[in-house]
Coordinates of C-alpha atoms in Angstrom, one line a residue:
Chain A
M293 CA 35.5 -8.8 -21.3
T294 CA 33.3 -5.8 -20.8
E295 CA 31.8 -5.0 -17.5
F296 CA 28.8 -2.9 -16.8
D297 CA 28.6 -1.4 -13.3
W298 CA 26.6 1.5 -12.2
G299 CA 24.6 3.2 -9.6
G300 CA 20.9 3.0 -8.4
P301 CA 18.4 0.5 -9.9
T302 CA 16.7 1.5 -13.1
V303 CA 13.7 0.3 -14.8
R304 CA 15.7 -1.3 -17.6
R305 CA 17.8 -3.3 -15.1
M306 CA 14.6 -4.5 -13.4
L307 CA 13.3 -5.5 -16.8
V308 CA 16.4 -7.5 -17.5
G309 CA 16.2 -8.9 -14.0
A310 CA 12.6 -9.8 -14.4
Q311 CA 13.3 -11.7 -17.6
L312 CA 16.2 -13.6 -16.0
R313 CA 13.8 -14.6 -13.1
R314 CA 11.2 -15.8 -15.6
L315 CA 13.8 -17.9 -17.6
R316 CA 15.0 -19.5 -14.3
T317 CA 11.5 -20.2 -12.8
D318 CA 10.3 -21.5 -16.2
L319 CA 12.9 -24.2 -15.9
G320 CA 12.0 -24.9 -12.2
L321 CA 15.5 -23.9 -11.1
S322 CA 16.2 -22.5 -7.6
R323 CA 18.3 -19.4 -7.1
A324 CA 21.0 -21.6 -5.5
E325 CA 21.3 -23.7 -8.7
A326 CA 21.6 -20.6 -10.8
A327 CA 24.2 -19.1 -8.4
E328 CA 26.3 -22.3 -8.6
A329 CA 26.3 -22.1 -12.4
I330 CA 28.0 -18.7 -12.4
R331 CA 30.0 -19.3 -9.3
A332 CA 28.1 -16.7 -7.4
S333 CA 26.0 -16.5 -4.2
E334 CA 22.3 -17.0 -4.1
W335 CA 22.1 -13.4 -2.7
K336 CA 23.7 -12.2 -5.9
I337 CA 21.1 -13.9 -8.1
H338 CA 18.4 -12.4 -6.0
R339 CA 19.9 -8.9 -6.4
L340 CA 20.5 -9.5 -10.2
E341 CA 16.8 -10.5 -10.6
N342 CA 15.6 -7.5 -8.7
G343 CA 17.7 -5.2 -10.9
Q344 CA 19.6 -4.0 -7.8
V345 CA 23.1 -4.6 -9.2
G346 CA 24.7 -4.1 -12.6
F347 CA 25.1 -7.1 -15.0
K348 CA 28.5 -8.3 -15.9
R349 CA 28.5 -9.5 -19.4
R350 CA 30.2 -12.8 -18.6
D351 CA 27.6 -13.5 -15.9
L352 CA 24.8 -12.9 -18.2
V353 CA 26.2 -15.0 -21.0
D354 CA 26.9 -17.9 -18.5
L355 CA 23.4 -17.6 -17.0
L356 CA 21.7 -17.5 -20.5
T357 CA 23.7 -20.6 -21.5
F358 CA 22.7 -22.4 -18.3
Y359 CA 19.1 -21.5 -19.0
G360 CA 19.5 -23.0 -22.5
V361 CA 19.1 -19.7 -24.3
T362 CA 21.2 -20.4 -27.4
D363 CA 19.5 -18.3 -30.1
P364 CA 22.2 -15.7 -30.9
D365 CA 19.5 -13.0 -31.6
Q366 CA 17.9 -13.6 -28.3
V367 CA 21.1 -13.5 -26.4
E368 CA 22.2 -10.3 -28.1
E369 CA 18.9 -8.7 -27.4
L370 CA 19.1 -9.3 -23.7
L371 CA 22.8 -8.3 -23.6
A372 CA 21.9 -5.0 -25.5
M373 CA 19.1 -4.4 -23.1
A374 CA 21.5 -4.9 -20.2
A375 CA 23.9 -2.6 -21.9
E376 CA 21.3 0.0 -22.6
A377 CA 20.4 0.1 -18.9
N378 CA 23.7 1.9 -18.6
S379 CA 22.4 4.9 -20.5
P380 CA 21.0 7.7 -18.2
G381 CA 17.7 9.5 -18.9
W382 CA 14.5 10.3 -17.0
W383 CA 12.2 8.8 -19.5
Q384 CA 12.8 5.5 -21.1
P385 CA 10.7 4.9 -24.1
Y386 CA 10.1 1.4 -25.3
G387 CA 8.4 0.3 -28.5
D388 CA 5.9 -1.8 -26.8
L389 CA 4.6 -3.4 -29.9
L390 CA 7.7 -5.3 -30.1
P391 CA 7.0 -8.7 -28.5
A392 CA 10.2 -8.7 -26.5
W393 CA 9.5 -5.4 -24.9
F394 CA 5.9 -6.2 -24.3
R395 CA 7.0 -9.4 -22.7
A396 CA 9.3 -7.4 -20.5
Y397 CA 6.5 -5.3 -19.3
V398 CA 4.5 -8.3 -18.6
D399 CA 7.3 -9.7 -16.5
L400 CA 7.6 -6.4 -14.6
E401 CA 3.8 -6.2 -14.1
A402 CA 3.8 -9.8 -13.0
A403 CA 6.6 -9.1 -10.4
A404 CA 4.5 -6.2 -8.9
G405 CA 2.7 -6.7 -5.5
L406 CA 0.4 -3.6 -6.1
I407 CA -0.7 -2.2 -9.4
R408 CA -2.5 1.1 -9.2
T409 CA -4.0 2.3 -12.5
Y410 CA -6.0 5.3 -13.7
E411 CA -7.8 5.0 -17.0
G412 CA -9.7 7.9 -18.5
Q413 CA -11.0 6.5 -21.7
L414 CA -10.6 2.7 -21.7
I415 CA -11.3 -0.2 -19.5
P416 CA -7.9 -1.1 -18.1
G417 CA -6.1 -3.8 -20.0
L418 CA -6.1 -6.2 -17.1
L419 CA -9.9 -6.1 -17.0
Q420 CA -10.8 -6.1 -20.7
T421 CA -12.9 -8.8 -22.3
D422 CA -11.7 -10.5 -25.4
D423 CA -14.5 -8.8 -27.6
Y424 CA -13.8 -5.3 -26.1
M425 CA -10.1 -5.8 -26.9
R426 CA -10.8 -6.8 -30.5
A427 CA -13.1 -3.8 -30.9
L428 CA -10.4 -1.5 -29.6
V429 CA -7.9 -3.0 -32.0
H430 CA -10.3 -2.5 -35.0
G431 CA -11.1 1.0 -33.8
A432 CA -7.4 2.0 -33.7
H433 CA -7.2 1.2 -37.4
L434 CA -3.9 -0.5 -36.8
D435 CA -2.8 -2.2 -39.9
D436 CA -2.9 -5.7 -38.5
S437 CA -3.7 -8.9 -40.1
G438 CA -6.3 -11.2 -38.4
E439 CA -3.3 -13.2 -37.1
E440 CA -1.7 -10.2 -35.6
V441 CA -5.0 -9.3 -33.8
G442 CA -5.3 -12.7 -32.5
R443 CA -1.8 -12.5 -31.2
R444 CA -2.4 -9.3 -29.4
V445 CA -5.6 -10.7 -27.8
R446 CA -3.7 -13.8 -26.7
L447 CA -1.0 -11.7 -25.2
R448 CA -3.5 -9.6 -23.3
M449 CA -5.3 -12.7 -22.1
A450 CA -2.1 -14.3 -20.9
R451 CA -1.3 -11.0 -19.1
Q452 CA -4.7 -11.1 -17.3
M453 CA -4.0 -14.5 -15.8
L454 CA -1.8 -12.9 -13.1
L455 CA -5.0 -11.7 -11.4
T456 CA -6.1 -15.2 -10.7
R457 CA -2.7 -16.9 -10.1
E458 CA -1.6 -18.0 -6.7
Q459 CA -0.4 -15.1 -4.6
P460 CA -1.7 -12.5 -7.2
P461 CA -0.8 -8.9 -7.0
R462 CA -3.4 -6.4 -5.9
L463 CA -5.0 -4.3 -8.7
W464 CA -6.4 -0.9 -7.4
A465 CA -8.0 0.7 -10.5
V466 CA -9.7 4.0 -10.9
V467 CA -11.8 4.2 -14.1
D468 CA -13.5 7.3 -15.5
E469 CA -17.2 7.1 -16.0
A470 CA -16.4 8.0 -19.6
A471 CA -14.8 4.5 -20.1
L472 CA -17.9 2.9 -18.8
R473 CA -20.2 5.0 -21.0
R474 CA -18.4 4.7 -24.3
P475 CA -20.0 1.7 -26.1
V476 CA -16.8 0.3 -27.6
G477 CA -17.8 -2.5 -30.0
G478 CA -21.5 -1.7 -29.6
P479 CA -24.0 -2.3 -26.7
E480 CA -23.6 -6.0 -26.6
V481 CA -19.8 -5.9 -26.3
M482 CA -20.1 -3.3 -23.7
R483 CA -22.6 -5.3 -21.7
G484 CA -20.3 -8.2 -21.5
Q485 CA -17.4 -5.8 -20.6
L486 CA -19.4 -4.2 -17.8
E487 CA -20.4 -7.6 -16.5
R488 CA -16.8 -8.6 -16.5
L489 CA -16.0 -5.5 -14.5
L490 CA -18.6 -6.5 -11.9
E491 CA -17.2 -10.0 -11.7
A492 CA -13.5 -8.7 -11.4
S493 CA -14.4 -6.2 -8.7
K494 CA -15.5 -9.2 -6.6
L495 CA -12.1 -10.8 -6.7
P496 CA -10.5 -10.2 -3.2
N497 CA -7.4 -8.7 -4.8
V498 CA -9.1 -6.3 -7.1
T499 CA -10.3 -2.8 -6.0
L500 CA -12.3 -0.8 -8.5
Q501 CA -13.4 2.8 -8.1
I502 CA -15.3 4.9 -10.6
L503 CA -14.4 8.5 -11.1
P504 CA -17.9 10.1 -11.9
F505 CA -18.5 12.8 -14.4
A506 CA -19.7 14.8 -11.4
A507 CA -16.2 15.2 -10.1
G508 CA -15.7 17.8 -12.9
A509 CA -12.3 18.8 -14.2
H510 CA -9.5 16.7 -12.5
P511 CA -5.7 16.6 -12.3
A512 CA -5.3 13.7 -14.7
M513 CA -7.4 14.6 -17.6
G514 CA -6.0 13.4 -20.8
S515 CA -3.5 11.1 -19.3
S516 CA -3.9 7.5 -18.1
F517 CA -1.1 5.9 -16.1
S518 CA -0.2 3.0 -13.9
I519 CA 2.1 2.7 -10.9
L520 CA 3.7 -0.5 -10.1
R521 CA 4.9 -1.3 -6.6
F522 CA 7.1 -4.4 -5.8
P523 CA 7.1 -6.6 -2.8
D524 CA 10.8 -6.0 -2.3
Q525 CA 10.9 -2.7 -0.5
E526 CA 14.2 -1.8 -2.0
L527 CA 12.8 -1.7 -5.5
P528 CA 11.5 1.7 -6.6
D529 CA 7.8 2.3 -7.7
V530 CA 7.6 2.4 -11.5
V531 CA 5.2 4.7 -13.4
Y532 CA 4.0 3.3 -16.8
L533 CA 2.3 5.3 -19.5
E534 CA 0.9 3.5 -22.4
H535 CA 0.5 5.3 -25.6
L536 CA -0.9 4.2 -28.9
T537 CA 2.3 2.9 -30.4
N538 CA 4.7 2.8 -27.4
A539 CA 5.0 3.2 -23.7
V540 CA 7.1 5.1 -21.3
Y541 CA 8.4 4.2 -17.9
T542 CA 10.0 6.1 -15.1
D543 CA 11.3 5.1 -11.7
K544 CA 12.7 8.6 -10.8
R545 CA 11.2 9.4 -7.3
P546 CA 10.3 13.0 -8.0
E547 CA 8.4 12.0 -11.2
V548 CA 6.8 9.0 -9.6
E549 CA 5.7 11.1 -6.7
R550 CA 3.8 13.5 -8.9
Y551 CA 1.8 10.6 -10.3
L552 CA 1.4 9.2 -6.7
D553 CA 0.0 12.6 -5.7
V554 CA -2.4 12.7 -8.5
M555 CA -3.4 9.1 -7.9
E556 CA -4.2 9.9 -4.3
L557 CA -6.4 12.8 -5.3
L558 CA -8.2 10.6 -8.0
C559 CA -8.8 7.8 -5.5
A560 CA -10.1 10.2 -2.8
E561 CA -12.5 12.0 -5.2
S562 CA -13.8 8.8 -6.8
E563 CA -16.7 6.8 -5.6
P564 CA -15.6 4.4 -2.8
P565 CA -15.1 0.8 -3.8
A566 CA -18.3 -0.3 -2.1
K567 CA -20.3 1.9 -4.5
T568 CA -18.9 0.4 -7.7
E569 CA -21.4 -2.4 -8.1
E570 CA -24.4 0.0 -7.9
F571 CA -22.6 2.5 -10.3
V572 CA -21.8 -0.1 -13.0
N573 CA -25.3 -1.6 -12.7
R574 CA -26.8 1.8 -13.3
V575 CA -24.7 2.3 -16.4
L576 CA -25.7 -1.3 -17.6
S577 CA -29.3 -0.5 -17.1
E578 CA -28.9 2.7 -19.2
L579 CA -27.1 1.0 -22.0
Chain B
M22 CA -15.4 19.5 -4.5
A23 CA -14.4 19.5 -8.1
D24 CA -12.8 23.0 -7.9
D25 CA -10.4 22.2 -5.0
W26 CA -8.7 18.9 -5.5
T27 CA -6.2 19.4 -2.7
A28 CA -8.6 20.4 0.0
R29 CA -8.8 16.9 1.4
I30 CA -5.5 15.5 0.5
N31 CA -2.5 17.8 0.5
T32 CA 0.8 16.0 0.0
G33 CA 2.7 19.3 0.4
V34 CA 1.9 19.5 4.2
P35 CA 3.6 17.1 6.5
N36 CA 1.2 14.5 7.8
P37 CA 1.6 12.2 10.8
A38 CA 0.1 9.2 9.0
R39 CA 2.6 9.4 6.2
I40 CA 5.5 10.2 8.5
Y41 CA 4.6 7.0 10.4
D42 CA 4.4 5.1 7.1
Y43 CA 8.0 6.5 6.3
F44 CA 9.2 5.3 9.7
L45 CA 7.9 1.8 8.9
G46 CA 9.7 1.8 5.5
G47 CA 6.5 2.4 3.5
K48 CA 6.3 4.4 0.2
D49 CA 3.1 6.3 0.7
N50 CA 4.9 9.4 1.8
F51 CA 6.1 12.7 0.1
P52 CA 9.1 15.1 0.4
A53 CA 7.3 17.2 3.0
D54 CA 6.6 14.2 5.2
R55 CA 10.1 12.8 4.8
D56 CA 11.7 16.2 5.6
V57 CA 10.1 16.3 9.1
A58 CA 10.6 12.5 9.6
D59 CA 14.3 12.8 8.8
Q60 CA 14.6 15.7 11.3
V61 CA 12.8 13.6 13.9
L62 CA 15.2 10.7 13.2
D63 CA 18.2 13.2 13.5
I64 CA 17.0 14.0 17.0
A65 CA 15.6 10.6 17.9
P66 CA 17.1 7.8 15.9
V67 CA 15.1 5.3 18.0
A68 CA 11.9 6.6 16.5
R69 CA 12.0 4.0 13.8
D70 CA 12.4 1.2 16.5
V71 CA 9.6 2.7 18.6
V72 CA 7.1 2.6 15.7
E73 CA 8.1 -0.9 14.9
D74 CA 7.6 -1.8 18.7
N75 CA 4.2 -0.2 18.4
R76 CA 3.2 -2.4 15.6
A77 CA 4.5 -5.4 17.6
F78 CA 2.5 -4.2 20.7
L79 CA -0.6 -3.9 18.5
R80 CA 0.0 -7.5 17.3
R81 CA 0.4 -8.9 20.8
V82 CA -2.7 -6.9 22.1
V83 CA -5.0 -8.1 19.3
D84 CA -3.7 -11.6 19.5
H85 CA -4.3 -11.7 23.3
L86 CA -7.8 -10.1 23.0
T87 CA -8.9 -12.5 20.3
R88 CA -7.3 -15.7 21.5
E89 CA -7.5 -15.4 25.3
A90 CA -10.3 -12.9 25.9
G91 CA -12.5 -14.0 23.1
V92 CA -13.2 -10.7 21.7
R93 CA -14.7 -10.7 18.2
Q94 CA -15.4 -7.0 17.5
F95 CA -12.7 -4.3 17.1
I96 CA -12.8 -0.6 16.5
D97 CA -9.4 0.8 15.6
L98 CA -9.4 4.6 16.1
G99 CA -6.8 6.5 14.2
S100 CA -5.9 3.4 12.3
G101 CA -3.3 5.0 9.9
L102 CA -2.2 3.9 6.5
P103 CA -2.5 0.1 5.9
T104 CA 0.7 -1.8 6.5
Q105 CA 1.5 -5.3 7.2
G106 CA -0.2 -6.9 10.2
N107 CA -3.4 -4.9 10.2
V108 CA -5.9 -5.6 13.0
H109 CA -8.3 -7.7 10.9
E110 CA -5.4 -9.8 9.6
I111 CA -4.2 -10.6 13.1
A112 CA -7.7 -11.2 14.5
Q113 CA -9.2 -13.1 11.5
A114 CA -6.2 -15.4 11.5
I115 CA -7.4 -16.6 14.9
A116 CA -11.2 -16.1 14.5
P117 CA -12.3 -15.6 10.9
E118 CA -15.6 -14.2 12.0
A119 CA -13.9 -11.3 13.8
R120 CA -15.3 -7.9 12.7
V121 CA -13.1 -4.7 12.5
V122 CA -13.9 -1.1 11.9
Y123 CA -11.1 1.2 11.0
V124 CA -11.6 4.9 11.7
D125 CA -9.4 7.7 10.6
N126 CA -10.0 11.4 9.9
D127 CA -7.3 11.5 7.2
A128 CA -8.9 11.2 3.6
M129 CA -5.8 9.4 2.2
V130 CA -5.8 6.9 5.1
V131 CA -9.5 6.2 4.6
T132 CA -9.1 5.9 0.8
H133 CA -6.3 3.4 1.3
S134 CA -8.1 1.6 4.0
R135 CA -11.3 1.2 2.0
A136 CA -9.3 -0.1 -1.0
L137 CA -6.8 -2.3 0.7
L138 CA -8.5 -3.5 4.0
A139 CA -12.2 -3.5 3.5
G140 CA -13.8 -6.8 2.8
D141 CA -15.8 -9.4 4.6
N142 CA -16.5 -8.2 8.1
T143 CA -14.1 -5.2 7.7
V144 CA -15.1 -1.6 7.1
A145 CA -13.3 1.8 7.0
I146 CA -15.0 5.0 7.9
E147 CA -13.8 8.7 7.7
A148 CA -14.6 10.2 11.1
D149 CA -12.9 12.2 13.9
L150 CA -12.3 10.3 17.2
R151 CA -12.8 13.6 19.0
K152 CA -16.4 13.4 18.0
P153 CA -17.3 10.0 19.5
D154 CA -21.0 10.2 18.7
S155 CA -20.2 10.5 15.0
I156 CA -18.5 7.1 15.3
L157 CA -20.8 5.4 17.8
G158 CA -23.8 6.4 15.7
H159 CA -22.3 5.9 12.2
P160 CA -24.5 3.6 10.1
E161 CA -21.6 1.4 8.9
V162 CA -20.5 0.9 12.5
R163 CA -23.9 0.2 13.7
E164 CA -24.3 -2.3 10.9
L165 CA -21.2 -4.3 11.7
I166 CA -20.8 -4.0 15.4
D167 CA -23.2 -5.4 18.0
F168 CA -23.1 -3.1 21.0
D169 CA -24.5 -5.8 23.2
Q170 CA -21.4 -7.9 22.7
P171 CA -17.8 -7.1 24.0
I172 CA -15.9 -4.7 21.8
A173 CA -12.2 -3.9 21.9
L174 CA -11.5 -0.2 21.3
L175 CA -7.9 0.4 20.0
L176 CA -6.3 3.8 20.4
M177 CA -2.8 3.0 19.2
A178 CA -0.4 6.0 18.9
I179 CA -3.3 8.4 18.4
L180 CA -4.2 10.1 21.7
H181 CA -1.0 11.9 21.7
F182 CA -2.4 13.8 18.8
V183 CA -5.3 15.1 21.0
P184 CA -4.1 18.1 23.1
D185 CA -5.5 18.6 26.6
Q186 CA -7.8 21.4 25.5
E187 CA -9.6 19.0 23.3
D188 CA -10.4 16.9 26.3
P189 CA -9.1 13.5 25.4
L190 CA -10.1 12.1 28.8
G191 CA -13.8 13.1 28.1
V192 CA -13.5 11.6 24.6
V193 CA -12.3 8.3 25.9
A194 CA -15.0 8.3 28.7
R195 CA -17.7 8.9 26.1
F196 CA -16.6 5.8 24.2
R197 CA -16.3 3.9 27.6
D198 CA -20.0 4.6 28.5
H199 CA -21.2 3.1 25.2
L200 CA -19.2 -0.1 25.5
P201 CA -20.9 -3.2 27.0
A202 CA -19.5 -4.9 30.0
G203 CA -16.6 -7.2 29.2
S204 CA -15.2 -4.7 26.5
Y205 CA -11.7 -3.8 26.3
L206 CA -9.7 -0.5 25.8
A207 CA -6.1 -0.7 24.5
I208 CA -3.9 2.3 24.3
S209 CA -0.3 3.2 23.2
H210 CA 0.9 6.7 23.8
G211 CA 4.1 8.7 23.2
T212 CA 6.0 9.8 26.3
R213 CA 9.1 11.6 27.5
D214 CA 9.3 9.5 30.7
I215 CA 11.7 6.7 30.2
P216 CA 13.3 4.3 32.6
A217 CA 17.1 4.4 32.9
R218 CA 18.6 2.8 29.8
P219 CA 22.3 2.2 29.0
D220 CA 22.4 4.3 25.9
M221 CA 20.5 7.4 27.1
S222 CA 20.0 9.3 30.3
P223 CA 16.4 10.2 31.4
E224 CA 17.3 13.9 30.9
A225 CA 18.4 13.3 27.4
M226 CA 15.2 11.4 26.7
T227 CA 13.1 14.2 28.1
E228 CA 14.9 16.7 26.0
M229 CA 14.5 14.6 22.9
G230 CA 10.8 14.2 23.5
A231 CA 10.5 18.1 23.7
R232 CA 12.3 18.6 20.5
V233 CA 10.2 15.9 18.7
E234 CA 7.0 17.6 20.0
K235 CA 8.2 20.9 18.5
L236 CA 8.8 19.3 15.1
Y237 CA 5.3 17.9 15.0
Q238 CA 4.0 21.5 15.2
L239 CA 4.9 21.6 11.5
T240 CA 2.4 18.9 10.7
T241 CA -1.3 18.7 10.4
A242 CA -1.5 17.5 14.1
T243 CA 0.3 18.5 17.1
L244 CA 1.9 16.1 19.5
T245 CA 1.4 15.9 23.2
T246 CA 3.5 13.4 25.1
R247 CA 2.1 12.3 28.5
S248 CA 3.4 10.7 31.6
R249 CA 2.6 7.2 32.9
A250 CA 0.1 8.6 35.4
Q251 CA -1.6 10.6 32.7
V252 CA -1.9 7.6 30.4
E253 CA -3.3 5.6 33.3
R254 CA -6.1 8.1 33.8
F255 CA -7.5 7.1 30.4
F256 CA -8.3 3.8 31.9
D257 CA -10.7 5.2 34.5
G258 CA -13.7 2.8 34.7
F259 CA -11.5 -0.1 33.4
E260 CA -9.6 -2.8 35.3
L261 CA -6.0 -2.8 34.0
L262 CA -4.7 -6.2 32.8
E263 CA -1.3 -7.2 34.0
P264 CA 1.2 -5.7 33.8
G265 CA -0.7 -2.4 33.8
V266 CA 0.5 0.7 31.9
V267 CA 4.2 0.0 31.0
E268 CA 6.6 0.7 28.3
I269 CA 5.1 -1.1 25.2
Q270 CA 8.2 -3.3 24.9
R271 CA 7.5 -4.7 28.4
W272 CA 3.8 -5.4 27.8
R273 CA 3.6 -9.3 27.6
P274 CA 6.7 -9.5 25.5
D275 CA 7.2 -12.6 23.4
D276 CA 10.5 -13.9 22.2
R277 CA 10.6 -11.8 19.0
D278 CA 13.2 -9.1 18.9
P279 CA 13.2 -7.8 22.5
R280 CA 14.3 -4.1 22.6
L281 CA 15.2 -1.5 25.1
P282 CA 12.0 -0.1 26.6
G283 CA 11.0 3.5 25.7
G284 CA 9.1 5.9 23.6
F285 CA 5.5 4.8 24.2
F286 CA 3.5 3.7 27.2
G287 CA 0.8 1.1 26.6
G288 CA -1.8 -0.9 28.4
V289 CA -5.0 -2.8 28.1
G290 CA -8.1 -2.5 30.3
R291 CA -11.3 -4.4 30.8
K292 CA -14.6 -2.8 31.5
P293 CA -16.2 -4.7 34.3

């Protein structure tokens, strides 16, 4: 029997924990029921799902069996992920085009209580329309079949449902004026997208600020990023950077704080949320 | 504005709002803030309890003013970084129509307040309480607040950041003169004067207060602790509600986590 046991919480552990939580809640099981299945306390399940403790291989295997995960590939994938969480490293790149990893990010995002995001070029994924998203995928010249595009769009749409679920997280987004002005997919697609932004900004849990061109050069030029904060105070904030073909995460406090610092500056220099509607309407009228 | 991005928010300089956030277990603080905060905790381990007690005091005050006194308008001066149990959440849970203005002079606080607190009947403005007219005449305040109806003015853990030479008594008086009859003033304020308690002598508490004051000189605001009599003077022109100006833990306590009194004085007064 191999045991994994290590220090502070890491993103990977949180990812494994988030998947375990999803498997359990999908089955409608309580923590107590899961705890009983592996002869542990409810508290331990809580800590496992929050990525606050290391995973023992035997506990994982037992939990997965209890959750009806029998596909050997899927079991191995999760065990490998848990094992990988043992490896150190400040930056932890993931191939996010792999559905499992993407799913893991969705789980992590869904577990967040506050999502702060800055986007320099694009409308943030959580606020994109179906057509805008399709235009982006085409524009990226990704060698995807129609089916693949459809799958991506469905994934993205599923991800967006978290904004309107019960007890949704708060999204606090800063979007550069450039993202509003670039007519991705043409004026009609863009019109629909901007209208969607207006609609979303009226949700009580969505705050949208526009960083105008007038702000000049700024500390985040060339890099878009998101910061996830979790309701459980013990979990660290996680910074997420999405690239064309992969994504990187970090939960190292010094790194996270550099992003938090930049995010504070961007938010302070952006138009206040109350001005967003007027701003977007102006861009719409100039489309 | 575009050339100096750190002019309004500088996370490298310790900041009282972020230190307070750290005491409350928040994550909107930076190494410079935590460095001072940890030094404060070394000197005064009770600081964490005191800021929690201050949140509880705020909750009891707003609850009382909304439920018992029927106040529907609040101006929270020096509101700080949003946390749990913000004024509008407490008031609107009792009276959904309650209106709240959050005022702070810290750009990061105002940015967070606008993003996380503003909504129906709630606004956040960037202004300095030492310039009352800039707040009393602010268009967003004028739009939301009816100066013919009772208003509750909240000055929670903020007047101790106004030193004597900046005339805090004059500032409070200026606000008082603009409040209609039936309005309320609520204050909590850091102090060195503490009743005898089993775990600390009055001398030790005074010494502790002096050292904490000194540490705050490293931050963007200096700290001036005041005596009960000095805090009472802020209520000139108000009738103090029972039990007067007392340690915040003793102001109409409910059953939740009773703690040893100390750290802050607090009280609520009504303008006749």
